[in-house]
C-alpha positions as protocol buffer text, in pm:
chain_id: "A"
residue {
  index: 1
  type: MET
  ca { x: 8069 y: -4120 z: 19958 }
}
residue {
  index: 2
  type: ALA
  ca { x: 8269 y: -3853 z: 20142 }
}
residue {
  index: 3
  type: LEU
  ca { x: 8257 y: -3500 z: 20001 }
}
residue {
  index: 4
  type: ILE
  ca { x: 8637 y: -3496 z: 19966 }
}
residue {
  index: 5
  type: ASP
  ca { x: 8604 y: -3779 z: 19711 }
}
residue {
  index: 6
  type: LYS
  ca { x: 8431 y: -3536 z: 19472 }
}
residue {
  index: 7
  type: TYR
  ca { x: 8726 y: -3298 z: 19475 }
}
residue {
  index: 8
  type: VAL
  ca { x: 9037 y: -3517 z: 19497 }
}
residue {
  index: 9
  type: PRO
  ca { x: 8933 y: -3876 z: 19416 }
}
residue {
  index: 10
  type: ALA
  ca { x: 9289 y: -3977 z: 19320 }
}
residue {
  index: 11
  type: PHE
  ca { x: 9586 y: -3844 z: 19511 }
}
residue {
  index: 12
  type: SER
  ca { x: 9964 y: -3848 z: 19526 }
}
residue {
  index: 13
  type: PHE
  ca { x: 9965 y: -3803 z: 19905 }
}
residue {
  index: 14
  type: ASN
  ca { x: 9716 y: -3833 z: 20187 }
}
residue {
  index: 15
  type: GLU
  ca { x: 9721 y: -3815 z: 20563 }
}
residue {
  index: 16
  type: ARG
  ca { x: 9435 y: -3899 z: 20796 }
}
residue {
  index: 17
  type: HIS
  ca { x: 9380 y: -3842 z: 21170 }
}
residue {
  index: 18
  type: ALA
  ca { x: 9088 y: -3900 z: 21407 }
}
residue {
  index: 19
  type: VAL
  ca { x: 8991 y: -3809 z: 21761 }
}
residue {
  index: 20
  type: LEU
  ca { x: 8686 y: -3870 z: 21980 }
}
residue {
  index: 21
  type: VAL
  ca { x: 8510 y: -3549 z: 22083 }
}
residue {
  index: 22
  type: ASP
  ca { x: 8257 y: -3507 z: 22362 }
}
residue {
  index: 23
  type: ALA
  ca { x: 8034 y: -3254 z: 22181 }
}
residue {
  index: 24
  type: PRO
  ca { x: 7743 y: -3253 z: 21937 }
}
residue {
  index: 25
  type: GLY
  ca { x: 7843 y: -3293 z: 21570 }
}
residue {
  index: 26
  type: ASP
  ca { x: 7687 y: -2963 z: 21461 }
}
residue {
  index: 27
  type: LYS
  ca { x: 7884 y: -2774 z: 21729 }
}
residue {
  index: 28
  type: VAL
  ca { x: 8206 y: -2946 z: 21617 }
}
residue {
  index: 29
  type: LEU
  ca { x: 8152 y: -2840 z: 21254 }
}
residue {
  index: 30
  type: ASP
  ca { x: 8057 y: -2485 z: 21363 }
}
residue {
  index: 31
  type: ALA
  ca { x: 8385 y: -2465 z: 21558 }
}
residue {
  index: 32
  type: ILE
  ca { x: 8580 y: -2584 z: 21253 }
}
residue {
  index: 33
  type: LEU
  ca { x: 8413 y: -2332 z: 21023 }
}
residue {
  index: 34
  type: GLY
  ca { x: 8485 y: -2053 z: 21274 }
}
residue {
  index: 35
  type: PHE
  ca { x: 8843 y: -2151 z: 21354 }
}
residue {
  index: 36
  type: ARG
  ca { x: 9117 y: -1909 z: 21246 }
}
residue {
  index: 37
  type: PRO
  ca { x: 9450 y: -2098 z: 21245 }
}
residue {
  index: 38
  type: GLU
  ca { x: 9639 y: -1773 z: 21196 }
}
residue {
  index: 39
  type: ASP
  ca { x: 9520 y: -1671 z: 21544 }
}
residue {
  index: 40
  type: ASP
  ca { x: 9712 y: -1966 z: 21691 }
}
residue {
  index: 41
  type: PRO
  ca { x: 10063 y: -1862 z: 21808 }
}
residue {
  index: 42
  type: PHE
  ca { x: 10221 y: -2194 z: 21704 }
}
residue {
  index: 43
  type: PHE
  ca { x: 10066 y: -2183 z: 21355 }
}
residue {
  index: 44
  type: ARG
  ca { x: 10176 y: -1820 z: 21309 }
}
residue {
  index: 45
  type: ALA
  ca { x: 10532 y: -1905 z: 21416 }
}
residue {
  index: 46
  type: MET
  ca { x: 10552 y: -2195 z: 21170 }
}
residue {
  index: 47
  type: ILE
  ca { x: 10418 y: -1983 z: 20883 }
}
residue {
  index: 48
  type: VAL
  ca { x: 10662 y: -1702 z: 20967 }
}
residue {
  index: 49
  type: LEU
  ca { x: 10947 y: -1955 z: 20945 }
}
residue {
  index: 50
  type: ARG
  ca { x: 10810 y: -2092 z: 20616 }
}
residue {
  index: 51
  type: GLU
  ca { x: 10778 y: -1741 z: 20469 }
}
residue {
  index: 52
  type: LEU
  ca { x: 11113 y: -1612 z: 20601 }
}
residue {
  index: 53
  type: PRO
  ca { x: 11307 y: -1671 z: 20275 }
}
residue {
  index: 54
  type: MET
  ca { x: 11044 y: -1484 z: 20069 }
}
residue {
  index: 55
  type: ARG
  ca { x: 11024 y: -1193 z: 20310 }
}
residue {
  index: 56
  type: THR
  ca { x: 11405 y: -1169 z: 20345 }
}
residue {
  index: 57
  type: ALA
  ca { x: 11448 y: -1165 z: 19968 }
}
residue {
  index: 58
  type: ARG
  ca { x: 11198 y: -880 z: 19941 }
}
residue {
  index: 59
  type: VAL
  ca { x: 11377 y: -675 z: 20208 }
}
residue {
  index: 60
  type: PHE
  ca { x: 11726 y: -724 z: 20064 }
}
residue {
  index: 61
  type: GLY
  ca { x: 11615 y: -733 z: 19702 }
}
residue {
  index: 62
  type: GLY
  ca { x: 11482 y: -381 z: 19725 }
}
residue {
  index: 63
  type: ASP
  ca { x: 11210 y: -441 z: 19468 }
}
residue {
  index: 64
  type: GLY
  ca { x: 10981 y: -201 z: 19655 }
}
residue {
  index: 65
  type: GLN
  ca { x: 10698 y: -452 z: 19672 }
}
residue {
  index: 66
  type: VAL
  ca { x: 10492 y: -474 z: 19985 }
}
residue {
  index: 67
  type: SER
  ca { x: 10523 y: -806 z: 20166 }
}
residue {
  index: 68
  type: PRO
  ca { x: 10213 y: -1020 z: 20114 }
}
residue {
  index: 69
  type: LYS
  ca { x: 9975 y: -1094 z: 20397 }
}
residue {
  index: 70
  type: VAL
  ca { x: 10057 y: -1393 z: 20612 }
}
residue {
  index: 71
  type: PHE
  ca { x: 9925 y: -1722 z: 20476 }
}
residue {
  index: 72
  type: GLY
  ca { x: 9604 y: -1831 z: 20648 }
}
residue {
  index: 73
  type: ILE
  ca { x: 9266 y: -1998 z: 20618 }
}
residue {
  index: 74
  type: ASP
  ca { x: 9146 y: -1723 z: 20382 }
}
residue {
  index: 75
  type: ASP
  ca { x: 9382 y: -1864 z: 20119 }
}
residue {
  index: 76
  type: PHE
  ca { x: 9168 y: -2180 z: 20113 }
}
residue {
  index: 77
  type: THR
  ca { x: 8838 y: -2205 z: 19929 }
}
residue {
  index: 78
  type: LEU
  ca { x: 8544 y: -2354 z: 20115 }
}
residue {
  index: 79
  type: LEU
  ca { x: 8449 y: -2616 z: 19858 }
}
residue {
  index: 80
  type: GLU
  ca { x: 8143 y: -2766 z: 20021 }
}
residue {
  index: 81
  type: HIS
  ca { x: 7989 y: -2863 z: 20354 }
}
residue {
  index: 82
  type: ASP
  ca { x: 7690 y: -3051 z: 20479 }
}
residue {
  index: 83
  type: ASP
  ca { x: 7568 y: -3155 z: 20824 }
}
residue {
  index: 84
  type: ARG
  ca { x: 7864 y: -3390 z: 20883 }
}
residue {
  index: 85
  type: GLU
  ca { x: 8155 y: -3282 z: 20664 }
}
residue {
  index: 86
  type: VAL
  ca { x: 8336 y: -2970 z: 20547 }
}
residue {
  index: 87
  type: VAL
  ca { x: 8594 y: -2958 z: 20266 }
}
residue {
  index: 88
  type: PHE
  ca { x: 8846 y: -2683 z: 20192 }
}
residue {
  index: 89
  type: GLY
  ca { x: 9066 y: -2663 z: 19882 }
}
residue {
  index: 90
  type: LEU
  ca { x: 9391 y: -2496 z: 19785 }
}
residue {
  index: 91
  type: VAL
  ca { x: 9582 y: -2498 z: 19457 }
}
residue {
  index: 92
  type: GLY
  ca { x: 9940 y: -2386 z: 19428 }
}
residue {
  index: 93
  type: GLN
  ca { x: 10307 y: -2449 z: 19374 }
}
residue {
  index: 94
  type: PHE
  ca { x: 10381 y: -2493 z: 19743 }
}
residue {
  index: 95
  type: TRP
  ca { x: 10756 y: -2532 z: 19694 }
}
residue {
  index: 96
  type: ARG
  ca { x: 10781 y: -2170 z: 19577 }
}
residue {
  index: 97
  type: PRO
  ca { x: 10862 y: -1910 z: 19844 }
}
residue {
  index: 98
  type: ASP
  ca { x: 10526 y: -1735 z: 19778 }
}
residue {
  index: 99
  type: PHE
  ca { x: 10333 y: -2067 z: 19760 }
}
residue {
  index: 100
  type: GLY
  ca { x: 10241 y: -1999 z: 19394 }
}
residue {
  index: 101
  type: LEU
  ca { x: 9872 y: -1994 z: 19480 }
}
residue {
  index: 102
  type: ALA
  ca { x: 9607 y: -2010 z: 19210 }
}
residue {
  index: 103
  type: ARG
  ca { x: 9284 y: -1832 z: 19301 }
}
residue {
  index: 104
  type: ILE
  ca { x: 8995 y: -2076 z: 19298 }
}
residue {
  index: 105
  type: PRO
  ca { x: 8650 y: -1917 z: 19344 }
}
residue {
  index: 106
  type: ASP
  ca { x: 8441 y: -2225 z: 19425 }
}
residue {
  index: 107
  type: GLY
  ca { x: 8409 y: -2602 z: 19435 }
}
residue {
  index: 108
  type: ALA
  ca { x: 8326 y: -2635 z: 19065 }
}
residue {
  index: 109
  type: ALA
  ca { x: 8640 y: -2444 z: 18964 }
}
residue {
  index: 110
  type: PHE
  ca { x: 8848 y: -2653 z: 19205 }
}
residue {
  index: 111
  type: ALA
  ca { x: 8711 y: -2981 z: 19068 }
}
residue {
  index: 112
  type: ALA
  ca { x: 8777 y: -2868 z: 18710 }
}
residue {
  index: 113
  type: PHE
  ca { x: 9131 y: -2739 z: 18775 }
}
residue {
  index: 114
  type: GLN
  ca { x: 9399 y: -2939 z: 18589 }
}
residue {
  index: 115
  type: ARG
  ca { x: 9718 y: -2747 z: 18516 }
}
residue {
  index: 116
  type: ALA
  ca { x: 10064 y: -2900 z: 18487 }
}
residue {
  index: 117
  type: GLY
  ca { x: 10308 y: -2785 z: 18752 }
}
residue {
  index: 118
  type: PHE
  ca { x: 10044 y: -2731 z: 19021 }
}
residue {
  index: 119
  type: VAL
  ca { x: 9926 y: -2928 z: 19321 }
}
residue {
  index: 120
  type: LYS
  ca { x: 9562 y: -2954 z: 19416 }
}
residue {
  index: 121
  type: LEU
  ca { x: 9511 y: -2999 z: 19792 }
}
residue {
  index: 122
  type: ALA
  ca { x: 9187 y: -3078 z: 19972 }
}
residue {
  index: 123
  type: LEU
  ca { x: 9138 y: -3083 z: 20348 }
}
residue {
  index: 124
  type: ASN
  ca { x: 8824 y: -3223 z: 20508 }
}
residue {
  index: 125
  type: PHE
  ca { x: 8678 y: -3257 z: 20854 }
}
residue {
  index: 126
  type: ALA
  ca { x: 8408 y: -3520 z: 20900 }
}
residue {
  index: 127
  type: THR
  ca { x: 8198 y: -3615 z: 21202 }
}
residue {
  index: 128
  type: ASP
  ca { x: 8054 y: -3956 z: 21281 }
}
residue {
  index: 129
  type: ALA
  ca { x: 7824 y: -4016 z: 21579 }
}
residue {
  index: 130
  type: GLN
  ca { x: 7941 y: -4300 z: 21805 }
}
residue {
  index: 131
  type: SER
  ca { x: 7720 y: -4535 z: 22009 }
}
residue {
  index: 132
  type: ASP
  ca { x: 7850 y: -4382 z: 22335 }
}
residue {
  index: 133
  type: GLY
  ca { x: 7724 y: -4034 z: 22238 }
}
residue {
  index: 134
  type: ARG
  ca { x: 8061 y: -3894 z: 22138 }
}
residue {
  index: 135
  type: ILE
  ca { x: 8161 y: -3777 z: 21793 }
}
residue {
  index: 136
  type: ARG
  ca { x: 8449 y: -3924 z: 21596 }
}
residue {
  index: 137
  type: LEU
  ca { x: 8612 y: -3629 z: 21420 }
}
residue {
  index: 138
  type: THR
  ca { x: 8825 y: -3730 z: 21125 }
}
residue {
  index: 139
  type: THR
  ca { x: 9043 y: -3505 z: 20915 }
}
residue {
  index: 140
  type: GLU
  ca { x: 9208 y: -3600 z: 20590 }
}
residue {
  index: 141
  type: THR
  ca { x: 9442 y: -3409 z: 20366 }
}
residue {
  index: 142
  type: ARG
  ca { x: 9482 y: -3517 z: 20004 }
}
residue {
  index: 143
  type: ALA
  ca { x: 9716 y: -3373 z: 19746 }
}
residue {
  index: 144
  type: PHE
  ca { x: 9738 y: -3443 z: 19375 }
}
residue {
  index: 145
  type: ALA
  ca { x: 10035 y: -3319 z: 19172 }
}
residue {
  index: 146
  type: PHE
  ca { x: 9982 y: -3247 z: 18803 }
}
residue {
  index: 147
  type: ALA
  ca { x: 10282 y: -3344 z: 18592 }
}
């Protein structure tokens, strides 16, 4: 059973991708755990576009609030990882300008979360050794919307 199955066994949406990697599985997972998407210029540009309405409203609304930090990997909770898979979780109301994030401290809190009007999202990266020595890296995103 994949670790992601523990956190979002049923889902309203999922998307899965895979690629063959010429590197040891432990190095692949280390790179994933160390990756900072907000350091990527394309990711930053897309998040700036996504957050533009919220930031514009704050500037012209004059509410005196400081703009929040840019959305990034720190908004996710590392739910669990082992020697072949890592799972991150995020809970929010992603249609809201500020993402409506709920703070989730750990995997147990994520698994237990069930609140109407929120979406629970899990993102995993899993490695699988291939017979030719390469690693098949798979990523899956699952989302479950609570009605």
